[in-house]
CSV table of C-alpha atoms in Angstrom, one decimal:
chain,number,residue,atom,x,y,z
A,1,MET,CA,106.2,105.5,47.5
A,2,ASN,CA,107.0,102.3,45.7
A,3,ARG,CA,104.3,99.6,46.1
A,4,ASN,CA,106.8,97.0,47.0
A,5,ILE,CA,108.2,99.2,49.8
A,6,ILE,CA,104.7,99.7,51.1
A,7,ALA,CA,103.9,96.0,51.0
A,8,SER,CA,107.2,95.2,52.7
A,9,SER,CA,106.4,97.8,55.4
A,10,LEU,CA,103.0,96.3,56.1
A,11,ILE,CA,104.4,92.8,56.4
A,12,LEU,CA,107.0,94.0,58.9
A,13,ILE,CA,104.3,95.8,60.9
A,14,SER,CA,102.0,92.7,60.9
A,15,LEU,CA,104.9,90.5,62.0
A,16,GLY,CA,105.7,92.9,64.8
A,17,MET,CA,102.1,92.7,65.9
A,18,ALA,CA,102.1,89.0,65.7
A,19,HIS,CA,105.1,88.9,68.1
A,20,ALA,CA,103.4,91.1,70.6
A,21,GLU,CA,101.9,88.8,73.2
A,22,SER,CA,100.2,88.5,76.6
A,23,PHE,CA,101.6,86.1,79.1
A,24,ASP,CA,100.2,84.7,82.4
A,25,ASN,CA,103.3,82.8,83.2
A,26,LEU,CA,106.5,84.5,84.3
A,27,ALA,CA,108.9,81.7,83.3
A,28,GLN,CA,107.4,81.6,79.8
A,29,ALA,CA,107.6,85.3,79.5
A,30,LEU,CA,111.3,85.4,80.5
A,31,ALA,CA,112.0,82.7,77.9
A,32,SER,CA,110.8,85.1,75.1
A,33,PRO,CA,111.4,88.5,76.7
A,34,GLU,CA,111.2,90.7,73.6
A,35,ARG,CA,107.8,89.3,72.6
A,36,VAL,CA,106.0,90.2,75.9
A,37,THR,CA,103.8,93.3,75.9
A,38,SER,CA,101.5,92.2,78.7
A,39,LEU,CA,102.3,90.0,81.8
A,40,SER,CA,99.8,88.9,84.5
A,41,ILE,CA,101.1,87.0,87.6
A,42,LYS,CA,98.1,85.9,89.6
A,43,GLU,CA,98.6,82.3,90.7
A,44,PHE,CA,99.2,82.0,94.5
A,45,ASP,CA,102.6,80.7,95.3
A,46,SER,CA,103.8,80.9,98.9
A,47,ASN,CA,107.4,80.4,97.8
A,48,VAL,CA,107.6,83.6,95.8
A,49,LYS,CA,109.3,86.3,97.9
A,50,HIS,CA,111.2,88.1,95.1
A,51,LEU,CA,110.7,88.5,91.4
A,52,PRO,CA,113.9,87.9,89.4
A,53,PRO,CA,116.0,90.8,88.2
A,54,LYS,CA,115.5,89.4,84.7
A,55,LEU,CA,112.1,91.1,84.8
A,56,GLY,CA,114.1,94.1,83.4
A,57,ALA,CA,114.6,92.2,80.1
A,58,LEU,CA,110.9,92.6,79.2
A,59,ILE,CA,111.8,95.7,77.2
A,60,ASN,CA,108.5,95.8,75.3
A,61,LEU,CA,106.3,95.3,78.3
A,62,LYS,CA,103.3,97.8,78.5
A,63,GLU,CA,101.1,96.2,81.1
A,64,LEU,CA,102.1,94.4,84.3
A,65,GLU,CA,99.6,92.9,86.7
A,66,ILE,CA,100.4,91.1,90.0
A,67,SER,CA,97.9,89.9,92.6
A,68,CYS,CA,97.7,87.6,95.5
A,69,LEU,CA,101.4,86.9,95.9
A,70,GLU,CA,101.1,87.1,99.7
A,71,ASN,CA,104.8,86.5,100.5
A,72,LEU,CA,106.2,88.8,97.8
A,73,GLU,CA,108.4,91.3,99.6
A,74,ASP,CA,109.5,93.7,96.9
A,75,ILE,CA,109.5,94.6,93.2
A,76,PRO,CA,113.0,94.4,91.7
A,77,VAL,CA,114.8,97.7,91.0
A,78,GLU,CA,115.2,96.5,87.4
A,79,ILE,CA,111.5,97.5,86.7
A,80,GLY,CA,112.9,100.9,86.0
A,81,GLN,CA,114.3,99.6,82.8
A,82,LEU,CA,110.9,98.9,81.3
A,83,LYS,CA,110.5,102.3,79.6
A,84,LYS,CA,107.4,101.3,77.6
A,85,LEU,CA,105.4,100.4,80.7
A,86,GLU,CA,102.0,102.2,80.7
A,87,LYS,CA,100.1,100.3,83.3
A,88,ILE,CA,101.1,98.6,86.6
A,89,ILE,CA,98.5,96.9,88.7
A,90,ILE,CA,99.5,95.3,92.0
A,91,ASP,CA,96.3,94.2,93.7
A,92,ASN,CA,96.0,92.3,97.0
A,93,GLY,CA,93.2,90.3,95.4
A,94,ASN,CA,90.0,89.0,97.0
A,95,GLY,CA,90.9,87.7,100.4
A,96,CYS,CA,94.6,88.0,100.0
A,97,ASP,CA,97.1,90.2,101.9
A,98,MET,CA,100.2,91.8,100.3
A,99,ASN,CA,103.0,93.9,101.7
A,100,VAL,CA,105.3,94.9,98.9
A,101,SER,CA,108.1,97.4,98.7
A,102,ILE,CA,108.1,99.6,95.5
A,103,PRO,CA,111.6,100.6,94.4
A,104,ALA,CA,112.6,104.2,93.7
A,105,SER,CA,113.3,103.2,90.1
A,106,ILE,CA,109.6,103.3,89.5
A,107,GLY,CA,110.1,107.1,88.9
A,108,ASP,CA,112.0,106.2,85.7
A,109,LEU,CA,108.8,104.9,84.1
A,110,THR,CA,108.0,108.2,82.3
A,111,ASN,CA,105.3,106.6,80.1
A,112,LEU,CA,103.3,105.2,83.0
A,113,LYS,CA,99.7,106.2,82.9
A,114,VAL,CA,98.0,103.8,85.4
A,115,LEU,CA,99.4,102.8,88.8
A,116,ARG,CA,97.1,100.7,91.0
A,117,LEU,CA,98.5,99.6,94.3
A,118,PHE,CA,95.2,98.5,96.0
A,119,GLY,CA,96.3,96.8,99.2
A,120,ALA,CA,99.8,96.3,97.7
A,121,LEU,CA,101.7,98.3,100.4
A,122,GLY,CA,100.0,96.5,103.3
A,123,SER,CA,96.8,97.2,105.2
A,124,GLY,CA,98.4,97.5,108.6
A,125,GLU,CA,96.0,94.9,109.9
A,126,THR,CA,98.4,92.0,110.1
A,127,GLY,CA,101.0,93.7,112.3
A,128,SER,CA,103.4,94.3,109.4
A,129,PRO,CA,104.2,98.0,108.9
A,130,VAL,CA,102.7,99.6,105.7
A,131,LYS,CA,105.5,100.0,103.1
A,132,PRO,CA,106.1,103.7,102.1
A,133,LEU,CA,105.5,105.0,98.6
A,134,PRO,CA,108.8,106.0,97.1
A,135,ALA,CA,109.3,109.8,96.7
A,136,THR,CA,110.2,109.3,93.1
A,137,ILE,CA,106.6,108.8,92.3
A,138,SER,CA,106.6,112.6,91.8
A,139,LYS,CA,108.5,112.1,88.5
A,140,LEU,CA,105.5,110.2,86.9
A,141,GLN,CA,104.3,113.3,85.0
A,142,ASN,CA,102.2,111.3,82.6
A,143,LEU,CA,100.3,109.4,85.3
A,144,GLU,CA,96.6,109.7,84.9
A,145,GLU,CA,95.3,107.1,87.4
A,146,LEU,CA,96.6,106.3,90.9
A,147,ASP,CA,94.9,103.9,93.3
A,148,LEU,CA,96.2,103.7,96.9
A,149,GLY,CA,93.2,102.0,98.3
A,150,ARG,CA,93.4,99.7,101.3
A,151,ASN,CA,96.9,100.6,102.3
A,152,GLY,CA,96.3,101.8,105.9
A,153,LEU,CA,97.1,105.3,105.0
A,154,GLN,CA,96.7,108.0,107.6
A,155,THR,CA,98.1,110.8,105.4
A,156,ILE,CA,98.4,111.4,101.7
A,157,PRO,CA,102.0,111.4,100.4
A,158,SER,CA,103.0,114.9,99.5
A,159,GLU,CA,104.6,113.7,96.2
A,160,ILE,CA,101.1,113.3,94.7
A,161,SER,CA,101.0,117.1,94.5
A,162,ASN,CA,103.4,116.9,91.5
A,163,LEU,CA,101.2,114.6,89.4
A,164,LYS,CA,99.6,117.4,87.4
A,165,ASN,CA,98.1,115.1,84.8
A,166,LEU,CA,96.3,112.9,87.3
A,167,LYS,CA,92.6,112.4,86.4
A,168,LYS,CA,91.6,109.6,88.8
A,169,LEU,CA,92.7,109.2,92.5
A,170,GLY,CA,91.5,106.2,94.6
A,171,LEU,CA,91.9,106.4,98.4
A,172,ASP,CA,89.2,103.9,99.5
A,173,TYR,CA,89.5,101.8,102.7
A,174,ASN,CA,92.2,103.8,104.4
A,175,ASN,CA,92.4,105.6,107.8
A,176,LEU,CA,92.2,109.1,106.5
A,177,HIS,CA,90.5,111.9,108.4
A,178,ASP,CA,91.2,114.8,106.1
A,179,LEU,CA,92.7,115.5,102.7
A,180,PRO,CA,95.5,118.0,102.0
A,181,ALA,CA,94.8,121.2,100.3
A,182,PHE,CA,97.0,120.3,97.3
A,183,ILE,CA,94.4,117.9,96.1
A,184,GLY,CA,92.5,120.9,94.9
A,185,GLU,CA,95.5,122.0,92.8
A,186,LEU,CA,95.4,118.9,90.6
A,187,LYS,CA,93.6,120.7,87.9
A,188,ASN,CA,93.0,117.7,85.7
A,189,LEU,CA,91.4,115.5,88.5
A,190,ARG,CA,88.0,114.2,87.5
A,191,GLU,CA,87.4,111.3,89.9
A,192,LEU,CA,88.2,111.1,93.6
A,193,SER,CA,87.2,108.1,95.5
A,194,ILE,CA,87.4,108.2,99.4
A,195,SER,CA,84.9,105.6,100.5
A,196,SER,CA,85.3,103.7,103.8
A,197,ASN,CA,87.5,106.2,105.6
A,198,HIS,CA,84.9,106.8,108.4
A,199,VAL,CA,84.7,110.5,108.9
A,200,ILE,CA,86.8,112.5,106.4
A,201,LYS,CA,87.0,116.2,105.9
A,202,LEU,CA,87.4,117.8,102.5
A,203,PRO,CA,89.6,120.8,101.9
A,204,PRO,CA,88.0,124.0,100.6
A,205,SER,CA,90.5,123.9,97.7
A,206,LEU,CA,88.4,121.2,96.0
A,207,SER,CA,85.9,123.9,95.1
A,208,LYS,CA,88.4,125.0,92.5
A,209,LEU,CA,87.9,121.9,90.5
A,210,SER,CA,85.1,121.8,87.9
A,211,GLY,CA,83.5,118.5,86.9
A,212,LEU,CA,85.0,116.5,89.8
A,213,ARG,CA,83.1,113.4,90.9
A,214,ILE,CA,83.6,112.5,94.5
A,215,SER,CA,82.7,109.0,95.8
A,216,MET,CA,82.1,109.0,99.6
A,217,GLY,CA,80.2,105.9,100.5
A,218,ASN,CA,80.5,104.1,103.8
A,219,ASN,CA,81.7,107.2,105.6
A,220,TYR,CA,78.9,107.5,108.3
A,221,LEU,CA,77.3,110.4,106.4
A,222,LYS,CA,73.9,111.5,107.4
A,223,LEU,CA,71.5,113.3,105.1
A,224,LYS,CA,72.3,116.7,106.6
A,225,ASP,CA,76.0,116.0,106.0
A,226,GLN,CA,75.3,115.2,102.3
A,227,VAL,CA,73.3,118.4,101.9
A,228,GLU,CA,76.1,120.5,103.5
A,229,LEU,CA,78.8,118.9,101.2
A,230,ARG,CA,76.7,119.7,98.2
A,231,ARG,CA,76.4,123.3,99.4
A,232,GLN,CA,80.1,123.7,100.0
A,233,PHE,CA,81.2,122.1,96.7
A,234,PRO,CA,78.5,123.1,94.2
A,235,ASN,CA,80.7,122.2,91.2
A,236,ALA,CA,81.3,118.6,92.3
A,237,ALA,CA,79.1,115.6,91.7
A,238,PHE,CA,78.8,113.4,94.8
A,239,ASP,CA,78.2,109.7,95.1
A,240,PHE,CA,77.1,108.6,98.6
A,241,GLU,CA,76.1,105.1,97.7
A,242,ASN,CA,76.9,102.6,100.5
A,243,GLU,CA,77.7,99.0,99.8
A,244,TYR,CA,76.5,97.8,103.2
A,245,ASP,CA,73.0,97.5,104.6
A,246,ASP,CA,73.7,98.2,108.2
A,247,ASP,CA,73.4,100.8,110.9
A,248,ALA,CA,76.4,102.7,109.6
A,249,ALA,CA,74.9,103.0,106.1
A,250,ASN,CA,74.6,106.4,104.6
A,251,GLU,CA,71.1,107.8,104.4
A,252,GLU,CA,69.5,108.2,101.0
A,253,SER,CA,70.7,111.1,98.9
A,254,PRO,CA,68.1,113.8,98.3
A,255,LYS,CA,66.2,113.4,95.0
C-alpha cells in the first residue's frame, strides 16, 4: 500500500479518536451528539422527569450511566436508536430512590453487553409499584452482565432464560425465596449474586454449571446450611461473607 495512503489513514483514525469523548453533562453532549461515546448523568435534579428524545441522536454512544435522578419516570423510546451501546448503568445511587420505566426498544440494542439496573425499577419500599422489565430484554443475545439488584423482585423474569451468553447475574437485595430452574440452563454463567434475600432456595439445575461462583451473604445461613449447599453443588464456589456484624450474620465458613 502507498505510504501516503497509510499516513492519511492513520491521520483519519487519530482524528476519529480525538473526537470520541466522554461527557458528564447532557446539554453539552446533545450540542455535539456525534462526538459522544460515553455519557454520565449523575447530578441530582428534582426537575428531571423525562430525558429528551434527542438522546437518540447520540449515535456513537457506547456507555450510558444514570444515577440518583429520583424523579426520573422513564427512559425515552429513542434509546433503541443507539445501536453502538455496549453498557447501560442505571443505579439508584447511595441513599437515592429511583423508579424508572425501561422502554421495549431496549431490545433493539443488539450490541449491549452490560445492563445494570440496581434499584432503577424501584425498591417497592416507597409505595410506588416496581416497574416491570420489558419482555424484549430476551432479544439481548450479546448481554454478558445483568444486575437487577434492589428492585423488590419476588420472581425472576422468565425472559432471562433466553440470555444464553450471560456470564454475570446480580439479584442482591430483593424479595426472592427461590430461583427458577432455567438459571441452570445459562451455560455461560460464571457469577451469581443473591445476597440479602433472606432465605432463598437454589434449584438442582445449578449443579449442571461448572465453575459457577455463588455469593449468598446476609441470607441467615447457619454453618450446617453452608455445608449442605456445598454438598449439593460440589462444582460451585460459594461466598457466604456477610457485610453486617449482627445476630443475623452468617456463621463462619468451614476452613
